[in-house]
CSV table of C-alpha atoms in Angstrom, one decimal:
chain,number,residue,atom,x,y,z
A,1,MET,CA,-101.3,76.7,15.3
A,2,ARG,CA,-104.3,77.6,15.8
A,3,SER,CA,-107.1,77.0,13.1
A,4,SER,CA,-109.2,80.2,11.6
A,5,LYS,CA,-112.6,78.4,11.2
A,6,ALA,CA,-115.0,79.5,13.6
A,7,PRO,CA,-116.4,76.3,15.4
A,8,GLN,CA,-120.1,75.3,14.1
A,9,PRO,CA,-122.4,75.9,17.1
A,10,MET,CA,-124.4,72.6,17.9
A,11,PRO,CA,-127.9,72.3,16.6
A,12,SER,CA,-130.1,72.5,19.4
A,13,ALA,CA,-132.2,69.7,20.4
A,14,PRO,CA,-136.2,69.6,19.3
A,15,SER,CA,-138.0,69.9,22.1
A,16,ALA,CA,-140.6,67.7,23.1
A,17,GLN,CA,-143.3,69.9,23.3
A,18,SER,CA,-142.6,71.7,20.1
A,19,VAL,CA,-145.7,71.4,17.4
A,20,PRO,CA,-144.5,71.5,13.9
A,21,ALA,CA,-145.3,74.8,11.6
A,22,VAL,CA,-148.2,74.2,9.3
A,23,ALA,CA,-147.1,76.3,6.0
A,24,VAL,CA,-149.4,78.3,4.7
A,25,SER,CA,-148.1,77.5,1.2
A,26,ARG,CA,-151.5,78.1,-0.8
A,27,ARG,CA,-152.8,80.9,-2.2
A,28,PRO,CA,-155.3,82.7,-0.3
A,29,PRO,CA,-158.6,83.0,-1.5
A,30,PRO,CA,-158.8,86.1,-4.1
A,31,SER,CA,-160.1,90.1,-3.1
A,32,ASP,CA,-161.5,92.9,-5.3
A,33,PRO,CA,-159.0,95.1,-4.8
A,34,ASP,CA,-161.4,97.7,-5.7
A,35,LEU,CA,-163.9,96.1,-2.7
A,36,VAL,CA,-162.4,98.2,0.1
A,37,GLU,CA,-164.7,99.7,3.4
A,38,ARG,CA,-164.7,103.7,2.8
A,39,PRO,CA,-166.6,105.7,4.9
A,40,GLY,CA,-170.5,106.4,3.8
A,41,PRO,CA,-172.7,109.7,3.3
A,42,ALA,CA,-174.3,110.7,6.3
A,43,VAL,CA,-174.7,114.1,8.0
A,44,PRO,CA,-175.8,114.8,12.1
A,45,GLY,CA,-179.4,113.8,13.1
A,46,TRP,CA,-180.0,117.0,14.3
A,47,LEU,CA,-179.2,118.8,11.5
A,48,ALA,CA,-181.8,116.8,9.2
A,49,VAL,CA,-184.3,117.0,12.1
A,50,LEU,CA,-183.7,120.9,11.9
A,51,VAL,CA,-183.9,121.0,7.6
A,52,GLY,CA,-187.6,119.2,7.8
A,53,LEU,CA,-189.0,121.5,10.9
A,54,THR,CA,-188.2,124.7,8.4
A,55,ALA,CA,-189.6,122.8,5.8
A,56,LEU,CA,-192.6,122.2,8.2
A,57,ALA,CA,-192.0,125.9,9.1
A,58,GLY,CA,-192.7,127.4,5.3
A,59,ALA,CA,-195.3,125.1,4.4
A,60,ALA,CA,-196.7,126.2,7.4
A,61,THR,CA,-196.2,130.4,7.0
A,62,THR,CA,-197.4,129.7,3.1
A,63,LEU,CA,-201.0,128.3,4.1
A,64,TRP,CA,-201.2,131.0,6.3
A,65,ARG,CA,-200.5,134.2,4.3
A,66,ALA,CA,-202.8,132.5,1.3
A,67,ARG,CA,-205.8,132.4,3.8
A,68,PRO,CA,-207.8,130.9,1.6
A,69,LEU,CA,-211.8,131.2,1.0
A,70,SER,CA,-214.0,128.5,1.4
A,71,GLY,CA,-214.0,127.1,-1.6
A,72,ALA,CA,-211.1,128.7,-3.3
A,73,GLN,CA,-208.4,127.2,-4.5
A,74,LEU,CA,-204.8,127.9,-3.7
A,75,PRO,CA,-203.0,129.6,-6.9
A,76,PRO,CA,-199.9,127.0,-8.3
A,77,LEU,CA,-197.6,128.8,-7.1
A,78,GLN,CA,-197.9,128.1,-3.5
A,79,TRP,CA,-198.8,125.0,-4.6
A,80,ALA,CA,-195.4,123.9,-5.9
A,81,ALA,CA,-194.3,125.6,-2.5
A,82,LEU,CA,-196.5,123.6,-0.4
A,83,ALA,CA,-195.4,120.6,-2.4
A,84,GLY,CA,-191.3,121.4,-2.0
A,85,CYS,CA,-191.7,121.7,1.4
A,86,ALA,CA,-193.1,118.7,2.1
A,87,VAL,CA,-190.6,116.2,-0.2
A,88,VAL,CA,-188.4,118.4,1.7
A,89,ALA,CA,-189.5,116.9,5.0
A,90,VAL,CA,-190.6,113.5,4.3
A,91,VAL,CA,-186.9,113.0,3.0
A,92,ALA,CA,-185.2,115.0,6.1
A,93,PHE,CA,-187.7,112.9,8.7
A,94,GLY,CA,-187.1,109.5,6.5
A,95,GLY,CA,-183.5,109.6,6.2
A,96,LEU,CA,-183.2,109.7,10.0
A,97,THR,CA,-181.8,106.2,12.0
A,98,ARG,CA,-179.9,105.4,15.1
A,99,GLY,CA,-175.8,104.3,14.8
A,100,ARG,CA,-175.1,101.5,17.3
A,101,THR,CA,-172.4,101.5,19.5
A,102,GLY,CA,-170.6,98.2,17.9
A,103,SER,CA,-172.8,98.1,14.7
A,104,ALA,CA,-172.4,99.4,11.1
A,105,TRP,CA,-174.5,100.4,8.1
A,106,VAL,CA,-173.6,99.8,4.7
A,107,LEU,CA,-175.2,101.4,2.2
A,108,SER,CA,-175.9,100.1,-2.0
A,109,LEU,CA,-177.4,101.6,-4.3
A,110,PHE,CA,-179.0,99.3,-7.4
A,111,GLY,CA,-176.2,96.5,-6.1
A,112,ARG,CA,-173.0,99.3,-6.0
A,113,TYR,CA,-171.4,99.4,-2.6
A,114,ARG,CA,-171.2,103.3,-1.4
A,115,GLY,CA,-170.3,103.1,2.0
A,116,THR,CA,-170.3,101.6,5.7
A,117,VAL,CA,-171.4,104.8,8.2
A,118,ARG,CA,-170.2,103.9,11.7
A,119,ARG,CA,-171.7,106.6,13.0
A,120,THR,CA,-173.2,106.3,16.4
A,121,GLY,CA,-175.9,108.2,18.2
A,122,LEU,CA,-179.0,109.7,15.7
A,123,ALA,CA,-177.9,110.3,12.1
A,124,TRP,CA,-179.0,110.9,8.8
A,125,ILE,CA,-178.6,108.5,5.7
A,126,SER,CA,-180.1,108.9,2.5
A,127,PRO,CA,-183.4,107.1,2.1
A,128,PHE,CA,-182.9,106.3,-1.4
A,129,VAL,CA,-180.0,103.9,-0.7
A,130,LEU,CA,-180.0,100.3,0.6
A,131,ARG,CA,-179.1,99.8,4.0
A,132,ARG,CA,-177.5,96.8,5.5
A,133,ARG,CA,-176.6,97.0,9.9
A,134,ILE,CA,-173.6,94.3,10.2
A,135,ASP,CA,-171.9,94.0,13.1
A,136,VAL,CA,-168.2,94.8,14.1
A,137,ARG,CA,-168.1,93.9,18.1
A,138,LEU,CA,-165.6,91.8,19.2
A,139,ARG,CA,-167.2,88.0,19.1
A,140,HIS,CA,-166.7,84.5,19.8
A,141,TRP,CA,-168.1,81.3,18.7
A,142,ARG,CA,-167.4,77.7,19.6
A,143,SER,CA,-167.7,74.6,17.4
A,144,GLU,CA,-169.6,71.8,17.0
A,145,PRO,CA,-167.5,68.9,17.8
A,146,ILE,CA,-165.5,68.9,14.9
A,147,ALA,CA,-164.3,64.6,13.2
A,148,VAL,CA,-160.4,64.9,12.0
A,149,VAL,CA,-158.1,62.4,12.2
A,150,ASP,CA,-154.7,62.5,13.6
A,151,ALA,CA,-151.3,61.9,12.5
A,152,GLU,CA,-151.3,58.0,12.8
A,153,GLY,CA,-155.1,58.2,11.5
A,154,SER,CA,-157.2,58.1,14.8
A,155,ALA,CA,-160.2,59.5,15.0
A,156,LEU,CA,-160.9,62.7,16.9
A,157,ARG,CA,-163.7,65.1,18.1
A,158,VAL,CA,-162.1,68.9,18.6
A,159,VAL,CA,-164.1,71.7,19.8
A,160,VAL,CA,-162.4,75.4,18.6
A,161,LEU,CA,-163.4,78.3,20.4
A,162,VAL,CA,-162.7,81.7,17.9
A,163,VAL,CA,-162.5,84.8,18.5
A,164,TRP,CA,-162.9,87.3,15.3
A,165,SER,CA,-164.7,90.8,14.4
A,166,VAL,CA,-165.5,92.4,11.0
A,167,ARG,CA,-162.8,94.7,9.8
A,168,ASP,CA,-163.7,95.4,6.3
A,169,THR,CA,-167.4,95.5,6.9
A,170,ALA,CA,-167.4,95.5,2.6
A,171,ARG,CA,-165.5,92.7,1.6
A,172,ALA,CA,-167.7,91.1,4.7
A,173,LEU,CA,-170.9,91.6,3.1
A,174,PHE,CA,-170.1,91.7,-0.6
A,175,SER,CA,-167.4,89.1,-1.5
A,176,VAL,CA,-169.0,86.2,-0.1
A,177,ASP,CA,-172.5,85.1,0.2
A,178,ASP,CA,-172.5,84.7,4.0
A,179,HIS,CA,-169.6,85.3,5.7
A,180,LEU,CA,-170.6,83.9,9.1
A,181,GLY,CA,-171.2,80.6,6.8
A,182,TYR,CA,-167.6,81.2,5.3
A,183,LEU,CA,-166.0,81.3,9.0
A,184,ARG,CA,-167.6,78.1,10.2
A,185,GLU,CA,-166.3,76.2,7.1
A,186,GLN,CA,-163.0,77.5,7.0
A,187,VAL,CA,-162.4,76.4,10.9
A,188,GLU,CA,-163.6,73.1,10.0
A,189,ALA,CA,-161.0,72.6,7.2
A,190,ALA,CA,-158.4,74.1,9.1
A,191,ALA,CA,-158.6,71.9,12.4
A,192,ALA,CA,-158.6,69.2,10.2
A,193,ARG,CA,-154.8,70.5,8.2
A,194,VAL,CA,-153.6,71.0,11.5
A,195,LEU,CA,-154.3,68.7,13.4
A,196,SER,CA,-153.3,66.3,11.3
A,197,GLN,CA,-149.5,67.0,11.9
A,198,LEU,CA,-149.2,64.8,14.9
A,199,PRO,CA,-150.3,62.1,17.0
A,200,ALA,CA,-152.9,63.1,19.7
A,201,ASP,CA,-150.8,60.9,22.4
A,202,ALA,CA,-147.1,59.7,22.5
A,203,PHE,CA,-147.6,56.1,23.8
A,204,ARG,CA,-143.3,55.9,23.6
A,205,GLY,CA,-140.8,58.5,24.0
A,206,ASP,CA,-141.6,61.5,25.0
A,207,ALA,CA,-142.4,62.9,20.7
A,208,PRO,CA,-145.1,66.3,20.0
A,209,THR,CA,-148.1,65.5,20.8
A,210,LEU,CA,-151.9,67.2,20.3
A,211,ARG,CA,-151.6,67.6,24.1
A,212,ASN,CA,-149.9,71.2,23.6
A,213,ALA,CA,-153.1,73.5,23.3
A,214,GLU,CA,-151.1,76.5,23.2
A,215,ALA,CA,-148.6,75.4,20.1
A,216,VAL,CA,-151.2,74.0,18.2
A,217,GLY,CA,-153.5,76.7,18.8
A,218,ASP,CA,-150.9,79.3,17.2
A,219,ALA,CA,-150.9,76.7,14.3
A,220,LEU,CA,-154.5,76.9,13.8
A,221,THR,CA,-155.2,81.1,14.4
A,222,ARG,CA,-152.5,81.5,12.1
A,223,MET,CA,-154.2,79.4,9.6
A,224,LEU,CA,-157.4,80.6,10.0
A,225,ALA,CA,-156.9,83.7,9.9
A,226,ALA,CA,-154.8,84.1,7.2
A,227,GLU,CA,-157.9,81.9,5.3
A,228,CYS,CA,-160.6,84.9,6.2
A,229,ARG,CA,-158.2,88.1,5.5
A,230,PRO,CA,-159.8,88.4,2.1
A,231,VAL,CA,-163.1,88.6,3.0
A,232,GLY,CA,-163.1,91.8,6.1
A,233,ILE,CA,-162.9,89.2,8.9
A,234,ALA,CA,-160.0,89.4,11.9
A,235,VAL,CA,-159.4,86.1,13.9
A,236,PHE,CA,-157.8,86.8,16.8
A,237,SER,CA,-157.6,83.8,18.3
A,238,ALA,CA,-158.8,80.2,17.5
A,239,GLN,CA,-158.3,77.8,20.4
A,240,PRO,CA,-159.1,73.7,21.0
A,241,THR,CA,-160.7,73.5,23.8
A,242,ARG,CA,-161.2,69.8,23.8
A,243,ILE,CA,-159.7,67.1,22.0
A,244,GLU,CA,-161.0,64.1,22.7
A,245,TYR,CA,-161.0,60.1,20.6
A,246,ALA,CA,-164.4,59.7,18.9
A,247,PRO,CA,-166.5,57.3,20.5
A,248,GLU,CA,-165.5,54.1,18.2
A,249,VAL,CA,-161.6,54.7,19.1
A,250,ALA,CA,-162.0,55.8,23.2
A,251,ALA,CA,-162.3,52.4,24.5
A,252,ALA,CA,-159.1,51.0,22.4
A,253,MET,CA,-157.2,54.1,22.9
A,254,GLN,CA,-158.0,54.1,26.7
A,255,ARG,CA,-156.5,50.5,27.0
A,256,ARG,CA,-153.5,51.2,24.5
A,257,GLN,CA,-153.3,54.5,27.4
A,258,ILE,CA,-153.1,52.5,29.8
A,259,ALA,CA,-150.9,49.5,28.6
A,260,ALA,CA,-148.1,52.0,28.1
A,261,LEU,CA,-148.3,53.5,31.4
A,262,ASP,CA,-148.1,50.2,32.8
A,263,ALA,CA,-144.7,49.7,30.7
A,264,LYS,CA,-143.4,52.7,31.7
A,265,HIS,CA,-143.4,52.2,35.1
A,266,ARG,CA,-142.7,48.1,34.4
A,267,ASP,CA,-139.4,49.8,32.9
A,268,SER,CA,-138.9,52.6,36.0
A,269,VAL,CA,-139.1,49.4,39.0
A,270,LEU,CA,-136.8,47.9,36.6
A,271,THR,CA,-134.1,50.2,36.5
A,272,GLY,CA,-134.1,50.9,39.7
A,273,VAL,CA,-133.8,47.7,41.0
A,274,ILE,CA,-130.8,47.2,38.8
A,275,ASP,CA,-129.2,50.2,39.7
A,276,ALA,CA,-129.8,49.1,43.7
A,277,VAL,CA,-128.8,45.8,42.9
A,278,ASP,CA,-125.5,46.5,41.2
A,279,ASP,CA,-125.0,49.3,44.4
A,280,THR,CA,-125.4,46.1,46.7
A,281,VAL,CA,-122.8,43.9,45.3
A,282,THR,CA,-120.7,46.5,44.8
A,283,ARG,CA,-120.2,47.6,48.0
A,284,LEU,CA,-119.9,43.4,49.7
A,285,THR,CA,-117.3,42.7,47.1
A,286,THR,CA,-115.4,46.2,47.4
A,287,ARG,CA,-115.5,46.0,51.3
A,288,GLY,CA,-114.3,42.2,51.4
A,289,LEU,CA,-117.3,40.8,52.9
A,290,VAL,CA,-117.6,38.3,50.4
A,291,GLU,CA,-115.6,36.6,47.5
A,292,LEU,CA,-117.4,35.3,44.1
A,293,ASP,CA,-116.4,33.6,41.5
A,294,ASP,CA,-118.8,34.6,38.1
A,295,PHE,CA,-121.5,31.7,39.3
A,296,GLU,CA,-121.9,33.0,42.7
A,297,ARG,CA,-122.1,36.8,41.5
A,298,GLN,CA,-124.7,35.5,39.2
A,299,ALA,CA,-127.0,33.6,41.8
A,300,LEU,CA,-126.4,37.0,44.2
A,301,VAL,CA,-127.4,39.5,41.1
A,302,LYS,CA,-130.7,36.8,40.8
A,303,ASP,CA,-131.7,36.8,44.2
A,304,LEU,CA,-131.2,40.6,45.1
A,305,THR,CA,-133.3,41.1,41.9
A,306,VAL,CA,-136.0,38.8,42.7
A,307,ALA,CA,-136.0,40.2,46.0
A,308,PHE,CA,-136.2,44.1,45.7
A,309,TYR,CA,-138.5,44.0,42.3
A,310,THR,CA,-141.1,41.4,44.5
A,311,ARG,CA,-140.4,44.1,47.4
A,312,ARG,CA,-141.3,47.3,45.2
A,313,GLY,CA,-144.5,46.0,43.8
A,314,GLY,CA,-143.6,44.1,40.8
A,315,PRO,CA,-144.0,40.5,39.7
A,316,ALA,CA,-141.1,38.3,39.8
A,317,PRO,CA,-139.3,38.3,36.8
A,318,GLN,CA,-138.8,34.6,35.0
A,319,ASN,CA,-136.1,33.1,34.6
A,320,GLN,CA,-135.7,32.5,31.1
A,321,GLU,CA,-132.8,29.9,30.2
């Protein structure tokens, strides 16, 4: 009778190149929900130029119509008209600015955020607000060597290449004192957390290591993006370009690597020799070429092992009584 219980799938073996996911369990930095980028007040520059020229033309017309004689005073009404035209011209021409591709103007008035202008070309922005230009292009930054430790406590030096941009200009300027400095500090903190999860090298076996740059970069990107999102910075990629041992431990780690490679080579050579000896003895006995008792078999195995092992470049194994 067949069982109605469905067979359970066999658990897959962990990949040697996988990197354990670093859980971003900490709460992200708090952000002001009201501090969000919004369009700022701005008009096309040609309109401001037209208004300014109109005001200058009005002032010239007022002076031409008055045509005051030498030493005569203008009437108060004409003085008021001239003053009004001058104020309009100063405001119109004083607010002209040039918007650049890849940059934006962040406006504030009396310390309060008033909006962001991403307009390119000639534009007019009120001269009574404070304007701060910010770069919103896709940028990359290469860190200096960062001192970290791996899962085994070995001192490392890592260089990280970060591709990022300012997505929310309001949060980038007003939620932190310096968004560039904040990004640099978060890169160091994220690198220290991610690289401490695995050893730099696996001297025994095929355990996951930090040499899998793609998996390490994915974990680093996820963590850094979560930390920088509340301050208006979008992180697209954070990849370690160089991971090496610190100078004070580099020589010791190199000797350890050489010893591990030598031991691995010896194991592979010995495995091949044992297989060759076993095949040789089996063929001799199955074909009836020789008849060996236990003592003779042991002696033959020993002699063949020494011969094959020496021929393959390894030192002859010592006889241990």
